[in-house]
Amino acid sequence: MTPRLLVVTDRTQAARPLFETVAAAVAVGARAVLLRDKDLPAAERAALAADLRDLLDPVGGLLVWGGAAGAPAGLPVHLSAADPFPDARPPLVGRSCHSAAELARAAAEGCDWVTLSPFAATDSKPGYGPALGPAGLAAHVAARGPGAPPVLALGGVRPGDVAGCLAAGASGVAVMGPAMRDPAVVADYCAALAAA
């Protein structure tokens, strides 16, 4: 299962406590959440994951663990560009990519999806770039080759960019900052995906 909209957590940007922020995003349509906050103490992060699973399960949602370290059994994971592939393969694996070489690696590993960033300039990760924009996204997607995992555009993607991302070949989008600062905006992403 490749999510069309992946909401990525970052409690430092969240307008309210992280669970409340994610609950508000789920209430307006989020169905896939990546629990990123890797700096949380292990026990606290595991407890938060359990709470988020309880929130997502009734709506058929998907919780994804950021990184492979400490991932609860049976939970999908999303690896950073530098993370080694887990020895025991989780049920689903995503990977963050920023270049053609990283996309090729994810394909060779058999990843189920990748995020490709940055689509546009972003406040969350100003050191990454240059921004791909629609043309750069399309070029990377087209160059992936057969059997490559679906791409989610990430980084500075606004609801008005969704149609352009899909037209460029992305399967969906991933969103962190906007959804953390104002989870109600998730409804706009969902509407843009439904209209495309």
mmCIF file of C-alpha atoms in Angstrom:
data_model
loop_
_atom_site.group_PDB
_atom_site.id
_atom_site.type_symbol
_atom_site.label_atom_id
_atom_site.label_comp_id
_atom_site.label_asym_id
_atom_site.label_seq_id
_atom_site.Cartn_x
_atom_site.Cartn_y
_atom_site.Cartn_z
ATOM 1 C CA MET A 1 0.000 0.000 0.000
ATOM 2 C CA THR A 2 1.438 3.341 -1.065
ATOM 3 C CA PRO A 3 -0.150 6.289 0.697
ATOM 4 C CA ARG A 4 -1.309 9.145 -1.522
ATOM 5 C CA LEU A 5 -0.955 11.568 1.392
ATOM 6 C CA LEU A 6 1.634 10.909 4.085
ATOM 7 C CA VAL A 7 1.498 13.239 7.094
ATOM 8 C CA VAL A 8 4.948 13.461 8.701
ATOM 9 C CA THR A 9 5.162 14.381 12.386
ATOM 10 C CA ASP A 10 7.391 17.024 13.938
ATOM 11 C CA ARG A 11 6.320 18.053 17.407
ATOM 12 C CA THR A 12 8.616 21.103 17.325
ATOM 13 C CA GLN A 13 6.345 22.597 14.642
ATOM 14 C CA ALA A 14 3.055 21.323 16.065
ATOM 15 C CA ALA A 15 0.565 23.955 17.174
ATOM 16 C CA ARG A 16 -0.671 21.636 19.960
ATOM 17 C CA PRO A 17 0.568 18.434 21.601
ATOM 18 C CA LEU A 18 1.548 15.967 18.885
ATOM 19 C CA PHE A 19 -1.229 13.445 19.510
ATOM 20 C CA GLU A 20 -3.855 16.211 19.354
ATOM 21 C CA THR A 21 -2.323 17.560 16.159
ATOM 22 C CA VAL A 22 -2.385 14.151 14.475
ATOM 23 C CA ALA A 23 -5.923 13.496 15.750
ATOM 24 C CA ALA A 24 -7.061 16.755 14.150
ATOM 25 C CA ALA A 25 -5.386 15.764 10.861
ATOM 26 C CA VAL A 26 -7.040 12.334 10.947
ATOM 27 C CA ALA A 27 -10.410 13.950 11.663
ATOM 28 C CA VAL A 28 -10.199 15.821 8.333
ATOM 29 C CA GLY A 29 -8.917 12.936 6.221
ATOM 30 C CA ALA A 30 -5.326 11.918 7.005
ATOM 31 C CA ARG A 31 -4.999 8.137 6.712
ATOM 32 C CA ALA A 32 -1.219 7.641 6.705
ATOM 33 C CA VAL A 33 1.060 9.093 9.379
ATOM 34 C CA LEU A 34 4.838 8.850 9.636
ATOM 35 C CA LEU A 35 5.952 9.098 13.277
ATOM 36 C CA ARG A 36 9.230 10.882 12.683
ATOM 37 C CA ASP A 37 10.223 12.404 16.071
ATOM 38 C CA LYS A 38 13.255 10.130 16.451
ATOM 39 C CA ASP A 39 14.702 12.141 19.329
ATOM 40 C CA LEU A 40 11.954 11.069 21.733
ATOM 41 C CA PRO A 41 13.016 8.614 24.441
ATOM 42 C CA ALA A 42 12.335 5.064 23.224
ATOM 43 C CA ALA A 43 9.584 4.290 25.727
ATOM 44 C CA GLU A 44 7.802 7.586 25.078
ATOM 45 C CA ARG A 45 7.995 7.109 21.320
ATOM 46 C CA ALA A 46 6.674 3.540 21.556
ATOM 47 C CA ALA A 47 3.773 4.706 23.750
ATOM 48 C CA LEU A 48 2.968 7.480 21.270
ATOM 49 C CA ALA A 49 3.055 4.938 18.429
ATOM 50 C CA ALA A 50 0.572 2.744 20.296
ATOM 51 C CA ASP A 51 -1.747 5.726 20.809
ATOM 52 C CA LEU A 52 -1.479 6.711 17.140
ATOM 53 C CA ARG A 53 -2.244 3.144 16.034
ATOM 54 C CA ASP A 54 -5.360 3.226 18.207
ATOM 55 C CA LEU A 55 -6.318 6.476 16.482
ATOM 56 C CA LEU A 56 -5.654 5.231 12.937
ATOM 57 C CA ASP A 57 -6.905 1.640 13.119
ATOM 58 C CA PRO A 58 -10.633 2.512 13.299
ATOM 59 C CA VAL A 59 -10.377 4.530 10.055
ATOM 60 C CA GLY A 60 -8.257 1.946 8.226
ATOM 61 C CA GLY A 61 -5.220 4.183 8.558
ATOM 62 C CA LEU A 62 -1.513 3.389 8.366
ATOM 63 C CA LEU A 63 1.116 4.275 10.963
ATOM 64 C CA VAL A 64 4.720 4.288 9.758
ATOM 65 C CA TRP A 65 7.725 4.312 12.104
ATOM 66 C CA GLY A 66 10.526 6.730 11.215
ATOM 67 C CA GLY A 67 13.755 4.734 10.912
ATOM 68 C CA ALA A 68 14.195 1.044 11.619
ATOM 69 C CA ALA A 69 15.692 1.252 15.118
ATOM 70 C CA GLY A 70 13.189 0.377 17.807
ATOM 71 C CA ALA A 71 10.310 -0.191 15.377
ATOM 72 C CA PRO A 72 7.478 -2.153 16.980
ATOM 73 C CA ALA A 73 6.980 -5.575 15.395
ATOM 74 C CA GLY A 74 4.784 -5.519 12.326
ATOM 75 C CA LEU A 75 4.936 -1.761 11.841
ATOM 76 C CA PRO A 76 5.956 -0.300 8.456
ATOM 77 C CA VAL A 77 9.112 1.827 8.524
ATOM 78 C CA HIS A 78 10.395 4.830 6.609
ATOM 79 C CA LEU A 79 14.180 5.023 6.338
ATOM 80 C CA SER A 80 16.305 8.120 5.965
ATOM 81 C CA ALA A 81 18.582 8.308 2.933
ATOM 82 C CA ALA A 82 21.514 7.102 5.062
ATOM 83 C CA ASP A 83 19.788 4.345 7.065
ATOM 84 C CA PRO A 84 20.867 0.768 6.327
ATOM 85 C CA PHE A 85 18.103 -1.526 5.114
ATOM 86 C CA PRO A 86 16.832 -3.658 8.012
ATOM 87 C CA ASP A 87 18.066 -7.265 8.230
ATOM 88 C CA ALA A 88 14.515 -8.447 8.870
ATOM 89 C CA ARG A 89 12.255 -6.789 6.308
ATOM 90 C CA PRO A 90 9.273 -4.933 7.819
ATOM 91 C CA PRO A 91 5.881 -5.360 6.102
ATOM 92 C CA LEU A 92 6.331 -2.079 4.202
ATOM 93 C CA VAL A 93 9.433 0.053 3.738
ATOM 94 C CA GLY A 94 9.713 3.636 2.529
ATOM 95 C CA ARG A 95 12.892 5.665 2.083
ATOM 96 C CA SER A 96 13.748 9.362 1.877
ATOM 97 C CA CYS A 97 15.548 10.285 -1.346
ATOM 98 C CA HIS A 98 17.106 13.485 -2.668
ATOM 99 C CA SER A 99 18.933 12.295 -5.801
ATOM 100 C CA ALA A 100 18.850 9.859 -8.693
ATOM 101 C CA ALA A 101 21.424 7.656 -6.934
ATOM 102 C CA GLU A 102 19.264 7.420 -3.823
ATOM 103 C CA LEU A 103 16.210 6.587 -5.940
ATOM 104 C CA ALA A 104 18.172 3.799 -7.634
ATOM 105 C CA ARG A 105 19.258 2.410 -4.272
ATOM 106 C CA ALA A 106 15.672 2.372 -2.988
ATOM 107 C CA ALA A 107 14.563 0.530 -6.123
ATOM 108 C CA ALA A 108 17.344 -2.061 -5.751
ATOM 109 C CA GLU A 109 16.329 -2.618 -2.121
ATOM 110 C CA GLY A 110 12.717 -3.205 -3.072
ATOM 111 C CA CYS A 111 11.295 -0.253 -1.154
ATOM 112 C CA ASP A 112 7.520 0.117 -1.324
ATOM 113 C CA TRP A 113 7.636 3.912 -1.767
ATOM 114 C CA VAL A 114 10.057 6.812 -1.600
ATOM 115 C CA THR A 115 9.757 10.449 -0.704
ATOM 116 C CA LEU A 116 11.629 12.764 -3.056
ATOM 117 C CA SER A 117 12.574 16.188 -1.766
ATOM 118 C CA PRO A 118 12.665 19.080 -1.755
ATOM 119 C CA PHE A 119 9.888 19.864 -4.202
ATOM 120 C CA ALA A 120 9.992 23.561 -3.248
ATOM 121 C CA ALA A 121 11.829 25.746 -0.762
ATOM 122 C CA THR A 122 10.892 24.726 2.744
ATOM 123 C CA ASP A 123 11.175 26.248 6.183
ATOM 124 C CA SER A 124 11.499 22.799 7.784
ATOM 125 C CA LYS A 125 14.766 21.815 6.058
ATOM 126 C CA PRO A 126 16.361 24.904 4.541
ATOM 127 C CA GLY A 127 19.700 23.133 3.918
ATOM 128 C CA TYR A 128 18.289 20.745 1.321
ATOM 129 C CA GLY A 129 18.083 21.819 -2.274
ATOM 130 C CA PRO A 130 17.957 23.112 -4.817
ATOM 131 C CA ALA A 131 14.206 22.781 -5.103
ATOM 132 C CA LEU A 132 13.137 20.285 -7.784
ATOM 133 C CA GLY A 133 9.939 22.020 -8.871
ATOM 134 C CA PRO A 134 7.608 20.236 -11.289
ATOM 135 C CA ALA A 135 10.264 19.837 -14.002
ATOM 136 C CA GLY A 136 12.889 18.374 -11.675
ATOM 137 C CA LEU A 137 10.356 16.063 -10.079
ATOM 138 C CA ALA A 138 9.223 14.854 -13.518
ATOM 139 C CA ALA A 139 12.826 14.252 -14.636
ATOM 140 C CA HIS A 140 13.642 12.177 -11.547
ATOM 141 C CA VAL A 141 10.417 10.170 -11.788
ATOM 142 C CA ALA A 142 10.955 9.469 -15.498
ATOM 143 C CA ALA A 143 14.561 8.357 -14.960
ATOM 144 C CA ARG A 144 13.776 5.792 -12.264
ATOM 145 C CA GLY A 145 13.437 2.804 -14.565
ATOM 146 C CA PRO A 146 11.186 -0.250 -14.396
ATOM 147 C CA GLY A 147 10.175 -1.654 -11.032
ATOM 148 C CA ALA A 148 10.974 1.568 -9.204
ATOM 149 C CA PRO A 149 8.881 2.376 -6.128
ATOM 150 C CA PRO A 150 6.169 5.040 -6.269
ATOM 151 C CA VAL A 151 7.291 8.586 -5.434
ATOM 152 C CA LEU A 152 5.721 10.945 -2.900
ATOM 153 C CA ALA A 153 6.751 14.578 -3.432
ATOM 154 C CA LEU A 154 7.954 16.164 -0.184
ATOM 155 C CA GLY A 155 9.226 19.537 0.901
ATOM 156 C CA GLY A 156 7.332 22.765 0.467
ATOM 157 C CA VAL A 157 4.356 21.075 -1.221
ATOM 158 C CA ARG A 158 1.209 23.190 -0.805
ATOM 159 C CA PRO A 159 -2.324 22.049 -1.676
ATOM 160 C CA GLY A 160 -2.122 24.068 -4.892
ATOM 161 C CA ASP A 161 0.974 22.060 -5.916
ATOM 162 C CA VAL A 162 -0.685 18.640 -5.667
ATOM 163 C CA ALA A 163 -2.021 18.516 -9.246
ATOM 164 C CA GLY A 164 1.383 19.529 -10.598
ATOM 165 C CA CYS A 165 3.144 16.868 -8.523
ATOM 166 C CA LEU A 166 0.804 14.181 -9.832
ATOM 167 C CA ALA A 167 1.163 15.450 -13.398
ATOM 168 C CA ALA A 168 4.947 15.176 -12.942
ATOM 169 C CA GLY A 169 4.540 11.478 -12.133
ATOM 170 C CA ALA A 170 4.374 11.444 -8.338
ATOM 171 C CA SER A 171 1.901 8.991 -6.820
ATOM 172 C CA GLY A 172 1.107 11.398 -4.002
ATOM 173 C CA VAL A 173 2.589 13.890 -1.566
ATOM 174 C CA ALA A 174 4.076 13.931 1.904
ATOM 175 C CA VAL A 175 3.530 16.915 4.180
ATOM 176 C CA MET A 176 5.097 17.918 7.472
ATOM 177 C CA GLY A 177 5.219 21.618 8.376
ATOM 178 C CA PRO A 178 1.846 22.781 7.057
ATOM 179 C CA ALA A 179 0.025 19.819 8.629
ATOM 180 C CA MET A 180 1.788 20.252 11.961
ATOM 181 C CA ARG A 181 1.168 23.997 12.151
ATOM 182 C CA ASP A 182 -2.472 23.793 11.008
ATOM 183 C CA PRO A 183 -3.825 20.237 10.738
ATOM 184 C CA ALA A 184 -7.071 21.503 9.195
ATOM 185 C CA VAL A 185 -5.097 22.077 5.957
ATOM 186 C CA VAL A 186 -4.985 18.295 5.505
ATOM 187 C CA ALA A 187 -8.556 18.563 4.187
ATOM 188 C CA ASP A 188 -7.245 20.782 1.370
ATOM 189 C CA TYR A 189 -4.576 18.193 0.438
ATOM 190 C CA CYS A 190 -7.204 15.439 0.454
ATOM 191 C CA ALA A 191 -9.503 17.520 -1.764
ATOM 192 C CA ALA A 192 -6.660 18.286 -4.186
ATOM 193 C CA LEU A 193 -5.774 14.593 -4.426
ATOM 194 C CA ALA A 194 -9.394 13.624 -4.980
ATOM 195 C CA ALA A 195 -9.777 16.233 -7.737
ATOM 196 C CA ALA A 196 -6.622 15.282 -9.624
#
